[in-house]
Amino acid sequence: MSGEAKRRLRMKIGIIGAGQIGGTLTRRLSELGHDVRVSNSRSPETLADLANDTGATAVWAKDAAADADLVIVSIPQKNVPDLAAGIVDARKPGAPVIETNNYYPQQRDGEIAAIEDGQVESAWVAEQIGAPVYKVFNGIWWKHLLQSGAPSGAPNRIALPVAGEDGPGRDLVHGIVDQLGFEPVDAGPISESWRQQPGTPVYGKDFDADDTRTALAEATAERTSEWTARAS
């Protein structure tokens, strides 16, 4: 079986967070035929409308990752420490974990000292949940994620940077990005994922693959005044 065929097999996907990005991924991945379980910080009953609209199964957050081939964490950064211990541990062995989060210190999250002191946002998330992560979907507007996908090879196809370790997990994540209609771009390891954080040249842009690579290369690690809680 080809790698492409394997990527298009129906997968069990657990999504923790049902906001604009998590809810949109629930909708799109269900449309692609995947078995999606979605959760929020409340009870499954509060997701009845989303479940009815998409065919996804609403579950408690602690159950979202059970036996999953892929887990997606998409919640406000400040709420990550509130997740149950071992929240993603019940996924299948080797199943990748995507985190779509952004640190918005002035706009929503308040100060997270470790990040302000220099820890990369996604490395902080990985530390909190006790599992390595891939960073993707953090810089695209949810409406474009819902509506702007295009087939592989389409001109000016929107590219999405993917940071994380190489190997089968990256292959699976790249395959999901491609299925959703976007061009996956290798953005290096999580230690380099600051290149796609808020305030960087690629963040919030609908660049193609070449322009995405250029923007990642032009990023600087220093936080601008808009994206720090310690602005003077």
CSV table of C-alpha atoms in Angstrom, one decimal:
chain,number,residue,atom,x,y,z
A,1,MET,CA,0.0,0.0,0.0
A,2,SER,CA,1.4,3.4,-0.9
A,3,GLY,CA,2.1,6.1,1.7
A,4,GLU,CA,-0.7,8.2,0.2
A,5,ALA,CA,-3.2,5.4,0.5
A,6,LYS,CA,-2.2,4.8,4.1
A,7,ARG,CA,-2.7,8.5,5.0
A,8,ARG,CA,-6.2,8.4,3.6
A,9,LEU,CA,-7.3,5.5,5.7
A,10,ARG,CA,-10.0,6.3,8.2
A,11,MET,CA,-8.3,7.3,11.5
A,12,LYS,CA,-9.5,7.7,15.0
A,13,ILE,CA,-8.8,11.4,15.9
A,14,GLY,CA,-9.3,12.9,19.4
A,15,ILE,CA,-9.7,16.6,19.6
A,16,ILE,CA,-9.4,18.4,22.9
A,17,GLY,CA,-10.9,21.9,22.5
A,18,ALA,CA,-13.9,22.9,20.4
A,19,GLY,CA,-13.3,26.6,19.7
A,20,GLN,CA,-12.7,28.1,16.3
A,21,ILE,CA,-9.8,26.0,15.3
A,22,GLY,CA,-10.8,22.8,17.2
A,23,GLY,CA,-14.4,23.1,16.0
A,24,THR,CA,-13.3,23.7,12.4
A,25,LEU,CA,-11.0,20.7,12.5
A,26,THR,CA,-13.8,18.6,13.9
A,27,ARG,CA,-16.0,19.6,11.0
A,28,ARG,CA,-13.4,19.2,8.2
A,29,LEU,CA,-11.9,15.9,9.5
A,30,SER,CA,-15.3,14.4,9.9
A,31,GLU,CA,-16.1,15.4,6.3
A,32,LEU,CA,-13.0,13.6,5.2
A,33,GLY,CA,-14.4,10.4,6.8
A,34,HIS,CA,-12.3,10.2,10.0
A,35,ASP,CA,-13.7,9.0,13.3
A,36,VAL,CA,-13.6,12.1,15.3
A,37,ARG,CA,-14.1,12.4,19.1
A,38,VAL,CA,-14.3,16.0,20.3
A,39,SER,CA,-14.3,17.5,23.8
A,40,ASN,CA,-14.3,20.8,25.6
A,41,SER,CA,-13.8,21.9,29.2
A,42,ARG,CA,-17.4,21.1,30.0
A,43,SER,CA,-19.7,18.1,29.5
A,44,PRO,CA,-20.3,16.3,26.2
A,45,GLU,CA,-23.9,17.5,26.2
A,46,THR,CA,-22.6,21.0,25.6
A,47,LEU,CA,-21.3,19.9,22.2
A,48,ALA,CA,-24.5,18.3,21.0
A,49,ASP,CA,-25.0,20.7,18.2
A,50,LEU,CA,-21.5,20.3,16.8
A,51,ALA,CA,-21.8,16.5,17.1
A,52,ASN,CA,-25.1,16.5,15.3
A,53,ASP,CA,-23.9,18.8,12.5
A,54,THR,CA,-20.6,16.8,11.9
A,55,GLY,CA,-21.2,13.2,12.9
A,56,ALA,CA,-18.4,13.5,15.4
A,57,THR,CA,-18.8,12.0,18.9
A,58,ALA,CA,-18.8,14.3,21.8
A,59,VAL,CA,-16.8,13.0,24.8
A,60,TRP,CA,-15.3,14.1,28.1
A,61,ALA,CA,-11.8,15.6,27.6
A,62,LYS,CA,-10.2,12.8,29.6
A,63,ASP,CA,-11.6,10.3,27.0
A,64,ALA,CA,-10.8,12.1,23.8
A,65,ALA,CA,-7.4,10.5,23.2
A,66,ALA,CA,-8.4,6.9,24.0
A,67,ASP,CA,-7.0,4.6,21.2
A,68,ALA,CA,-6.5,7.6,18.9
A,69,ASP,CA,-4.3,7.6,15.9
A,70,LEU,CA,-3.9,11.3,16.2
A,71,VAL,CA,-4.7,13.8,19.0
A,72,ILE,CA,-5.2,17.5,18.6
A,73,VAL,CA,-5.0,20.0,21.5
A,74,SER,CA,-6.6,23.3,20.7
A,75,ILE,CA,-7.3,25.3,23.8
A,76,PRO,CA,-6.3,28.7,25.3
A,77,GLN,CA,-2.7,28.5,26.4
A,78,LYS,CA,-3.6,29.6,30.0
A,79,ASN,CA,-5.8,26.5,30.3
A,80,VAL,CA,-3.2,23.9,29.4
A,81,PRO,CA,-2.1,23.3,33.0
A,82,ASP,CA,-5.7,22.6,33.9
A,83,LEU,CA,-5.8,19.5,31.7
A,84,ALA,CA,-5.9,16.2,33.5
A,85,ALA,CA,-2.6,14.5,34.1
A,86,GLY,CA,-1.8,12.1,31.3
A,87,ILE,CA,-4.5,13.6,29.1
A,88,VAL,CA,-3.0,12.1,25.9
A,89,ASP,CA,-1.5,8.9,27.3
A,90,ALA,CA,-4.3,6.6,26.1
A,91,ARG,CA,-3.6,7.3,22.5
A,92,LYS,CA,-2.1,4.5,20.3
A,93,PRO,CA,1.6,4.0,20.7
A,94,GLY,CA,3.5,6.5,18.6
A,95,ALA,CA,0.4,8.4,17.7
A,96,PRO,CA,1.4,12.1,17.2
A,97,VAL,CA,-0.1,15.0,19.1
A,98,ILE,CA,-0.8,18.3,17.4
A,99,GLU,CA,-1.0,21.5,19.4
A,100,THR,CA,-2.6,24.5,17.7
A,101,ASN,CA,-2.2,26.9,20.6
A,102,ASN,CA,-0.8,30.5,20.7
A,103,TYR,CA,0.3,32.5,23.7
A,104,TYR,CA,-1.7,35.7,23.9
A,105,PRO,CA,-0.4,37.4,27.1
A,106,GLN,CA,-2.1,40.8,26.7
A,107,GLN,CA,-5.1,39.6,24.9
A,108,ARG,CA,-6.2,36.5,26.9
A,109,ASP,CA,-3.7,34.5,28.8
A,110,GLY,CA,-1.9,36.8,31.2
A,111,GLU,CA,1.8,36.1,32.0
A,112,ILE,CA,3.2,32.6,31.7
A,113,ALA,CA,6.6,33.0,33.3
A,114,ALA,CA,8.4,30.2,31.6
A,115,ILE,CA,7.4,31.4,28.1
A,116,GLU,CA,8.3,35.0,29.0
A,117,ASP,CA,11.7,33.7,30.3
A,118,GLY,CA,12.4,32.2,26.8
A,119,GLN,CA,10.8,28.7,26.7
A,120,VAL,CA,9.3,28.1,23.3
A,121,GLU,CA,5.5,28.1,23.5
A,122,SER,CA,5.1,24.6,22.0
A,123,ALA,CA,7.9,23.1,24.2
A,124,TRP,CA,6.0,24.5,27.2
A,125,VAL,CA,2.8,22.8,26.0
A,126,ALA,CA,4.6,19.5,25.5
A,127,GLU,CA,6.1,19.8,29.0
A,128,GLN,CA,2.6,20.4,30.5
A,129,ILE,CA,1.0,17.4,28.8
A,130,GLY,CA,3.9,15.1,29.1
A,131,ALA,CA,4.2,14.3,25.4
A,132,PRO,CA,6.0,15.5,22.3
A,133,VAL,CA,3.9,17.7,20.0
A,134,TYR,CA,3.7,19.0,16.5
A,135,LYS,CA,2.9,22.7,16.0
A,136,VAL,CA,0.5,23.4,13.1
A,137,PHE,CA,-2.8,25.2,12.5
A,138,ASN,CA,-1.8,28.0,14.9
A,139,GLY,CA,-1.4,30.7,12.3
A,140,ILE,CA,-4.3,30.3,9.9
A,141,TRP,CA,-7.6,32.1,10.3
A,142,TRP,CA,-10.3,29.5,11.1
A,143,LYS,CA,-12.5,30.6,8.2
A,144,HIS,CA,-9.7,30.0,5.8
A,145,LEU,CA,-9.1,26.6,7.4
A,146,LEU,CA,-12.7,25.8,6.8
A,147,GLN,CA,-13.1,27.2,3.3
A,148,SER,CA,-9.7,27.8,1.5
A,149,GLY,CA,-8.3,24.3,1.1
A,150,ALA,CA,-7.2,23.4,-2.4
A,151,PRO,CA,-6.0,20.2,-4.1
A,152,SER,CA,-2.4,19.3,-4.2
A,153,GLY,CA,-0.6,21.0,-7.0
A,154,ALA,CA,-3.1,23.9,-7.2
A,155,PRO,CA,-1.4,27.3,-7.8
A,156,ASN,CA,-0.9,29.5,-4.8
A,157,ARG,CA,-2.1,26.7,-2.4
A,158,ILE,CA,-1.9,28.0,1.2
A,159,ALA,CA,1.0,26.4,3.0
A,160,LEU,CA,1.1,25.6,6.7
A,161,PRO,CA,4.3,25.2,8.7
A,162,VAL,CA,4.7,22.0,10.7
A,163,ALA,CA,7.2,22.0,13.5
A,164,GLY,CA,8.1,18.7,15.3
A,165,GLU,CA,10.4,15.7,15.1
A,166,ASP,CA,11.0,13.8,11.9
A,167,GLY,CA,9.6,10.3,11.4
A,168,PRO,CA,6.3,8.5,11.0
A,169,GLY,CA,4.5,11.1,13.2
A,170,ARG,CA,5.6,13.9,10.9
A,171,ASP,CA,4.5,11.9,7.9
A,172,LEU,CA,1.0,11.4,9.4
A,173,VAL,CA,0.7,15.1,10.3
A,174,HIS,CA,1.8,16.2,6.8
A,175,GLY,CA,-0.7,13.8,5.4
A,176,ILE,CA,-3.6,15.3,7.4
A,177,VAL,CA,-2.6,18.9,6.4
A,178,ASP,CA,-2.6,17.8,2.8
A,179,GLN,CA,-6.0,16.1,3.1
A,180,LEU,CA,-7.4,19.3,4.5
A,181,GLY,CA,-6.2,21.1,1.3
A,182,PHE,CA,-3.0,22.8,2.5
A,183,GLU,CA,0.6,22.4,1.7
A,184,PRO,CA,2.7,21.1,4.6
A,185,VAL,CA,6.1,22.8,5.1
A,186,ASP,CA,8.7,21.3,7.3
A,187,ALA,CA,9.4,24.1,9.9
A,188,GLY,CA,12.1,22.1,11.8
A,189,PRO,CA,12.0,20.8,15.3
A,190,ILE,CA,9.9,22.1,18.1
A,191,SER,CA,12.9,24.1,19.3
A,192,GLU,CA,12.5,26.2,16.1
A,193,SER,CA,8.7,26.5,16.4
A,194,TRP,CA,9.1,30.1,17.6
A,195,ARG,CA,9.4,30.9,13.9
A,196,GLN,CA,5.7,30.5,13.6
A,197,GLN,CA,4.5,32.1,16.8
A,198,PRO,CA,2.4,35.3,16.9
A,199,GLY,CA,4.4,38.3,15.8
A,200,THR,CA,6.5,36.4,13.3
A,201,PRO,CA,6.4,37.0,9.5
A,202,VAL,CA,4.5,33.8,8.7
A,203,TYR,CA,1.9,34.2,11.4
A,204,GLY,CA,-1.6,34.9,10.1
A,205,LYS,CA,-0.5,34.9,6.5
A,206,ASP,CA,-1.8,32.8,3.6
A,207,PHE,CA,1.6,32.3,1.9
A,208,ASP,CA,2.4,29.6,-0.5
A,209,ALA,CA,5.2,27.1,0.3
A,210,ASP,CA,8.1,29.2,-1.0
A,211,ASP,CA,6.9,32.3,0.7
A,212,THR,CA,6.3,30.3,3.9
A,213,ARG,CA,9.9,29.1,3.9
A,214,THR,CA,11.2,32.6,3.3
A,215,ALA,CA,9.1,33.9,6.2
A,216,LEU,CA,10.2,31.2,8.6
A,217,ALA,CA,13.9,32.0,7.7
A,218,GLU,CA,13.3,35.7,8.3
A,219,ALA,CA,11.8,35.3,11.8
A,220,THR,CA,13.6,36.5,14.9
A,221,ALA,CA,13.2,35.1,18.4
A,222,GLU,CA,12.7,38.3,20.2
A,223,ARG,CA,9.1,39.0,21.4
A,224,THR,CA,7.6,42.2,20.1
A,225,SER,CA,5.8,44.5,22.6
A,226,GLU,CA,2.4,43.2,21.5
A,227,TRP,CA,3.2,39.6,22.3
A,228,THR,CA,4.7,39.9,25.8
A,229,ALA,CA,3.2,40.4,29.2
A,230,ARG,CA,6.4,42.4,30.2
A,231,ALA,CA,6.1,45.2,27.7
A,232,SER,CA,7.3,48.5,29.3
